[in-house]
Amino acid sequence: MIEFSAIRDARDRIADHVLSAPLVASPSLSEIAGVSVHLKLEHYQPTGSFKLRGAFNSMLQLTEAERSRGVITVSTGNHGRALSYAARALGSHATICMSRLVPENKVLEIRRLGADVHIVGSSQDEAQQEVDRLVAEKQLVMVPPFDDQDVIAGQGTVGLEILDAMPDVATVLVPVSGGGLVAGVAAAVKNKRPNAKVIGITMERGAAMKASLACGRPLQVEELPSLADALGGGIGLDNKLTFAMCQALVDDVVLLSESEIAAGIRHAYEKEREIVEGAGAVGIAALLARKVTGFSGPVAIVLSGRNIDMDLHRHIINGMVPT
């Protein structure tokens, strides 16, 4: 577990570097759910996803000597972009290792921010091996994408902002991959609202956290292409924090088909006037698919990112779902 005070401290630390994203009402989703539904617009962050919070909270706690050595991470795209942005802002340099499954638009944005990019293998686990090699060879400082107390605390500030805007929140729907966001949000929300439900949402294809929770231990699963590409990757067989936090704090993890994720993307665009990527749309998609029901009070849905290839977005809006 991480202390609630660490999340509070993270909010103060990153305040000048990230957006306090709006929490806005959704009349269309409120009508479907039968309760007030609000959307937490994390895709408004400068790098297009919530990941900037954890990246800055980690970078700001490094020493000058550590920053001068450079930082490195493994990423499915959004954490790499966030770390590249934070490193450049703080006078450091980032190296980002990714698999071939990461969409090209995300790779290009990371390169645009000046990071060194290494594309290795067909899974996040294979890309992590390249991280380990470069850490040993070049003494770079690793900033993990999720299983790290500073990263989790940074992502947990999303939960604090939801509580500030909606003190009576009863349910929070959060995208889940490695678990940094959902663990941080759950730690923040349940500290103040212990009876509130925090539900993780992910895709059917390669849902590592769901499989691990069902088994009772971290598992390695096959990483598969998905519209929710940012939710790909494993949780690490040596997971130290997020698995246990999800076991203790997350009420359920819901799986979505590719067509359900596409429906979430379309709804976000047509009804909410928001462009979100697959991972950012899963909360909306779960509500539309009636995979979360029986709400006892106000609902907050985290829209985690917008970094979708726009050609793909147009295809989805026009009713086509890639297989």
PDB file of C-alpha atoms in Angstrom, residues 13 32 40 47 75 110 121 133 167-168 174 176 240 248 251 255 258-259 282 284 291 314:
ATOM      1  CA  ARG A  13       4.380  18.667  -5.945  1.00  0.00           C
ATOM      2  CA  ILE A  32     -28.751   5.605 -19.075  1.00  0.00           C
ATOM      3  CA  LYS A  40     -13.066  13.205 -15.535  1.00  0.00           C
ATOM      4  CA  THR A  47       0.459  14.932 -23.395  1.00  0.00           C
ATOM      5  CA  SER A  75       5.758   1.902 -22.283  1.00  0.00           C
ATOM      6  CA  ILE A 110       7.624  10.432 -28.319  1.00  0.00           C
ATOM      7  CA  GLY A 121       9.891  -7.474 -29.467  1.00  0.00           C
ATOM      8  CA  ARG A 133      20.015  -3.926 -20.452  1.00  0.00           C
ATOM      9  CA  PRO A 167     -17.585  14.618  -2.389  1.00  0.00           C
ATOM     10  CA  ASP A 168     -20.498  12.160  -2.468  1.00  0.00           C
ATOM     11  CA  VAL A 174     -11.242   3.533 -14.080  1.00  0.00           C
ATOM     12  CA  VAL A 176      -6.910  -0.712 -15.762  1.00  0.00           C
ATOM     13  CA  LYS A 240       5.365  -5.261  -5.672  1.00  0.00           C
ATOM     14  CA  ALA A 248      -7.432  -4.922  -1.430  1.00  0.00           C
ATOM     15  CA  ASP A 251     -14.191  -3.935  -6.171  1.00  0.00           C
ATOM     16  CA  LEU A 255     -13.858  -6.950 -19.463  1.00  0.00           C
ATOM     17  CA  GLU A 258     -13.559  -4.762 -29.182  1.00  0.00           C
ATOM     18  CA  SER A 259     -17.012  -3.822 -30.477  1.00  0.00           C
ATOM     19  CA  VAL A 282     -13.671   1.905 -21.640  1.00  0.00           C
ATOM     20  CA  ILE A 284     -18.201   4.834 -21.055  1.00  0.00           C
ATOM     21  CA  LYS A 291     -21.613  -4.314 -17.566  1.00  0.00           C
ATOM     22  CA  ARG A 314     -12.612   8.089 -38.384  1.00  0.00           C
TER      23      ARG A 314
END
